[in-house]
GROMACS .gro file of C-alpha atoms in nm:
model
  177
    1UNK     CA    1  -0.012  -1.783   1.389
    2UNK     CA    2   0.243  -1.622   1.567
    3UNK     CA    3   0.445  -1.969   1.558
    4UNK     CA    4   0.421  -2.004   1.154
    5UNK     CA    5   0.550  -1.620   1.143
    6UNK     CA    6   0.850  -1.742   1.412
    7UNK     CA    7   0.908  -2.081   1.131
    8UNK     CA    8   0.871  -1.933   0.783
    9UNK     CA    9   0.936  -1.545   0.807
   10UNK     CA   10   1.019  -1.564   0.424
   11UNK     CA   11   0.709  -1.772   0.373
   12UNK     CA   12   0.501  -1.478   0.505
   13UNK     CA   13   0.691  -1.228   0.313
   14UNK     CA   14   0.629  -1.432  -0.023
   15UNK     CA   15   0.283  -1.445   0.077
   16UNK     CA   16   0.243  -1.030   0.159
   17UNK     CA   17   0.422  -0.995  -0.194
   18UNK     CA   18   0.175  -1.240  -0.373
   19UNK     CA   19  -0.134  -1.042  -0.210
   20UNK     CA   20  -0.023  -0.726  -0.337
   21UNK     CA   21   0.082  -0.845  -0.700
   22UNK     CA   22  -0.273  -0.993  -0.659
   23UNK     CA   23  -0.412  -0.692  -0.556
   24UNK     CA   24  -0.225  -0.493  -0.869
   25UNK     CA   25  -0.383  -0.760  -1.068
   26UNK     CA   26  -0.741  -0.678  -0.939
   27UNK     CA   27  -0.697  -0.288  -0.989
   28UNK     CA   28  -0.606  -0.297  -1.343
   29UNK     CA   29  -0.897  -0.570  -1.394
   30UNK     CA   30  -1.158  -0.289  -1.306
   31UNK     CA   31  -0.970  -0.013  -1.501
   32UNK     CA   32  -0.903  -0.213  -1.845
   33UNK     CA   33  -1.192  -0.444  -1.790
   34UNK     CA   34  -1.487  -0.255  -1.579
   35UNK     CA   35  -1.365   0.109  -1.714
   36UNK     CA   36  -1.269   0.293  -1.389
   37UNK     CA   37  -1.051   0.546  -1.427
   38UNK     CA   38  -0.803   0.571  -1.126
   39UNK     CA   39  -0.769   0.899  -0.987
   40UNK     CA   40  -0.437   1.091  -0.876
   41UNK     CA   41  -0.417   0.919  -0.567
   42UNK     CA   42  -0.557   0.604  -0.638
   43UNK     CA   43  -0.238   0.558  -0.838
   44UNK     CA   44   0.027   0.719  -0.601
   45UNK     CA   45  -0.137   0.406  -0.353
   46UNK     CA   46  -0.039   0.166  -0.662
   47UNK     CA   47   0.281   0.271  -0.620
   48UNK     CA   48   0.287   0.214  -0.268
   49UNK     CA   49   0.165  -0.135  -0.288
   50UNK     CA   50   0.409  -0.182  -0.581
   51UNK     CA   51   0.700  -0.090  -0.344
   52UNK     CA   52   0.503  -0.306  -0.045
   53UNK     CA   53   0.509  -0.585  -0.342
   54UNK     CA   54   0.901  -0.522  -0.458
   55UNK     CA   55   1.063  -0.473  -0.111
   56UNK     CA   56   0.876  -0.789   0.098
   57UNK     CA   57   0.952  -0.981  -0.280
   58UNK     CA   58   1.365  -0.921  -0.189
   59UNK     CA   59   1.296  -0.964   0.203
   60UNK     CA   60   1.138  -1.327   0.107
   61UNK     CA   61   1.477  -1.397  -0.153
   62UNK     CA   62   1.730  -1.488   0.062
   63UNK     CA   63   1.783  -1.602   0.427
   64UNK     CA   64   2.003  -1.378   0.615
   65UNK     CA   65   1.804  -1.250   0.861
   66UNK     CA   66   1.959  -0.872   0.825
   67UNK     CA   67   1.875  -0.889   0.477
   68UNK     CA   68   1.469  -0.927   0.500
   69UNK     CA   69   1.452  -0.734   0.823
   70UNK     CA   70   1.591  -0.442   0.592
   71UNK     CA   71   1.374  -0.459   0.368
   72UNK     CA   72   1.092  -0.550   0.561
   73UNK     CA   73   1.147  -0.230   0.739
   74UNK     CA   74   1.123  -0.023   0.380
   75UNK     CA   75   0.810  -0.246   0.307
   76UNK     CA   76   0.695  -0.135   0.627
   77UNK     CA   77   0.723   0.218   0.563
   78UNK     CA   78   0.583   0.195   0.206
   79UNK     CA   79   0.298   0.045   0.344
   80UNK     CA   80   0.246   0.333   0.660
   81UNK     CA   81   0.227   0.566   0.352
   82UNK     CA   82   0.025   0.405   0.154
   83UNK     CA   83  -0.237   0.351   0.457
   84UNK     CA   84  -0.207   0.717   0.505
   85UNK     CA   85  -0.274   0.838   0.120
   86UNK     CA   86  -0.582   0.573   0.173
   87UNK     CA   87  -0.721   0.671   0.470
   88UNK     CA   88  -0.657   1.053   0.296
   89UNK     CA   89  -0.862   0.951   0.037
   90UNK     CA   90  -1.129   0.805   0.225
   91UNK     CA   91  -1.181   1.126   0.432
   92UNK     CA   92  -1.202   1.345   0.143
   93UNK     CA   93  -1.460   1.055   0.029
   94UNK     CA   94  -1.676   1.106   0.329
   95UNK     CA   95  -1.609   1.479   0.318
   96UNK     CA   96  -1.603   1.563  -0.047
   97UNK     CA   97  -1.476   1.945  -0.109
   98UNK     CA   98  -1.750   2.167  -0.174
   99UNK     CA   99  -1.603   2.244  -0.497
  100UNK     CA  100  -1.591   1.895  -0.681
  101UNK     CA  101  -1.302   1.992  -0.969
  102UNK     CA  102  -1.229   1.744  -1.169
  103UNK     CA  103  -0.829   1.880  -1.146
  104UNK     CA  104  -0.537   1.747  -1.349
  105UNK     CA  105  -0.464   1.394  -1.391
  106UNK     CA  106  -0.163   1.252  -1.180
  107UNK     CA  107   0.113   1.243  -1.461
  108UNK     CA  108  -0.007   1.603  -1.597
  109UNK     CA  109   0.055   1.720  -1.196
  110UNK     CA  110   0.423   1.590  -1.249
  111UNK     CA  111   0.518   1.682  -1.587
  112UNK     CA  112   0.362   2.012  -1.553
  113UNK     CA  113   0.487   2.139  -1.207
  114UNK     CA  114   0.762   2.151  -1.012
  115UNK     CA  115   0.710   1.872  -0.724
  116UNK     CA  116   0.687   2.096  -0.419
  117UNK     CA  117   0.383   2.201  -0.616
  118UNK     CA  118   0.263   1.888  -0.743
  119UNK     CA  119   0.280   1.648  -0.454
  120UNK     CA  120   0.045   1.924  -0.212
  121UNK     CA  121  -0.207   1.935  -0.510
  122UNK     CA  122  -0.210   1.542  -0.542
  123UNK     CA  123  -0.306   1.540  -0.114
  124UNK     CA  124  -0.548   1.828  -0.181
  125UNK     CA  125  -0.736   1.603  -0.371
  126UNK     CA  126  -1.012   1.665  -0.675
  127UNK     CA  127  -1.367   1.509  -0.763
  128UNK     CA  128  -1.245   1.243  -0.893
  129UNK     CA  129  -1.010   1.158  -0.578
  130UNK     CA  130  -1.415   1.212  -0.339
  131UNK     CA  131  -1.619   1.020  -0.636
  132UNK     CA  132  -1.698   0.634  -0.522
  133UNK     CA  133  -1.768   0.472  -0.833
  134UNK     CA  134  -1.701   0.081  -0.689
  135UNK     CA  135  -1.804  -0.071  -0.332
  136UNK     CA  136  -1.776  -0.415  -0.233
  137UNK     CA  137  -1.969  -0.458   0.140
  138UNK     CA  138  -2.051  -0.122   0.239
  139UNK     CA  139  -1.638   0.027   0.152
  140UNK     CA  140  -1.537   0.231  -0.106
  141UNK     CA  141  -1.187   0.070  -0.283
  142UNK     CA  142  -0.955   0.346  -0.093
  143UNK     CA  143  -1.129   0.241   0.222
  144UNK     CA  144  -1.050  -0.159   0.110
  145UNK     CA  145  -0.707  -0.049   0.033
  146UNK     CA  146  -0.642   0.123   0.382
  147UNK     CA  147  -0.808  -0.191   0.551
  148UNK     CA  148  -0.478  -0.424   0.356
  149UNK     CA  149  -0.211  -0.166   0.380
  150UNK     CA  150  -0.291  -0.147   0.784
  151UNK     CA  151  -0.276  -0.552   0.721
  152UNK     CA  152   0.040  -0.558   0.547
  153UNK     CA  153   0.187  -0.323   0.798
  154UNK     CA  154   0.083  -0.519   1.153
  155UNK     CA  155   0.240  -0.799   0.995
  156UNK     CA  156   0.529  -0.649   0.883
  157UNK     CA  157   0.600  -0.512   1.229
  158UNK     CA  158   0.509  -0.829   1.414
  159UNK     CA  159   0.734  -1.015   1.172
  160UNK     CA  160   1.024  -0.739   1.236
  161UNK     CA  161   0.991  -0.712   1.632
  162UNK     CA  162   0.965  -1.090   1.655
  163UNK     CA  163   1.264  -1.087   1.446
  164UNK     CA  164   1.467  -0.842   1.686
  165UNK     CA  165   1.351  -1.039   2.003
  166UNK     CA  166   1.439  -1.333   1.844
  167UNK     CA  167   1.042  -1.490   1.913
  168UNK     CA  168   0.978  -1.794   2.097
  169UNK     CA  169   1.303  -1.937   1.959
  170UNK     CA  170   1.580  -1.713   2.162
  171UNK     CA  171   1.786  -1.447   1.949
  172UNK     CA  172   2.013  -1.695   1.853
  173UNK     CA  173   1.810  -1.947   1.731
  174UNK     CA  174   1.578  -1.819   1.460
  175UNK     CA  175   1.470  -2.029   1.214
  176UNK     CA  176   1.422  -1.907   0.870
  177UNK     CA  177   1.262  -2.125   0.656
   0.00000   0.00000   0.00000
C-alpha cells in the first residue's frame, strides 16, 4: 500500500476527498431522509470533514509536490480537530451530563453570543450532543466519525512524511501521478 501512496499521491488524495463528500452525502441522507436531527457538534464535525473534503480536493488538483503537501498539511489539521470534537462527543456519549439540557441549537450559539462564549458552550455539550439515536455495529455515528477522521489523518501524515523523505523513490525522484 505504501508503494500505491509513493505512485499516485494525488490518486489517494482524490480518493480521501471522495470518502468524505461520500460521507457528507450519508449524513444528510439520515437527517432529510431518516429524520435525525444533528446536534451542535455533530455539525461543527461536518465542517471539519467539509474542510478534510475541500483542502485534500486542491492537494489532488495539481502536481507540484509543494502544492498538495500544503494542503495536505491543512487537511491534516482539519481532520486532528475533527477527531478531537468526535472523540469529545463520544465521551460525553458514554458519560452523559447529569443534567441532560436540551441547550441551544448550533447557529442560535453563534448568532446569539459572542464566540469566546459560544465555541466553550458548543464543547460543553447538551442532551442532544450525549443522545445516540443511530448505531451501526455496536458505535454510535460520532464514534464512526472519530474511527474515519483518525483514518483520514494516518494517511494524510503517511502521505506527507513519505512526501518529505522522498519514499522508496529518493527525494528527487517522486513520482506524482
Amino acid at each position: 500500500m505504501l508503494n500505491w501512496m509513493d505512485q499516485a499521491p494525488r490518486r489517494v488524495l482524490a480518493l480521501i476527498s471522495a470518502a468524505c463528500v461520500a460521507m457528507l452525502a450519508f449524513g444528510m441522507y439520515l437527517q432529510h431522509v431518516v429524520g435525525l436531527e444533528p446536534c451542535p457538534m455533530c455539525i461543527v464535525q461536518r465542517y471539519a470533514l467539509i474542510g478534510v473534503a475541500i483542502f485534500t480536493g486542491l492537494a489532488s488538483a495539481r502536481a507540484s509536490k509543494g502544492w498538495w503537501m500544503g494542503w495536505g498539511v491543512l487537511a491534516l489539521i482539519a481532520s486532528g480537530f475533527g477527531a478531537f470534537v468526535a472523540a469529545r462527543q463520544s465521551w460525553l456519549q458514554w458519560y452523559p451530563p447529569e443534567v441532560a439540557t436540551c441547550g441551544r441549537d448550533f447557529y442560535g450559539m453563534i448568532e446569539n453570543y459572542p464566540i469566546s462564549r459560544a465555541i466553550p458552550m458548543i464543547f460543553r455539550g447538551s442532551g442532544d450532543c450525549a443522545a445516540i439515536d443511530w448505531t451501526f455495529l455496536g458505535g454510535s455515528i460520532a464514534n464512526w466519525s472519530f474511527v474515519c477522521f483518525v483514518g483520514f489523518a494516518v494517511v494524510l501524515l503517511a502521505l506527507l512524511v513519505r512526501g518529505l523523505t522522498g519514499g522508496n523513490k529518493g527525494s528527487s525522484g517522486y513520482s506524482m501521478a
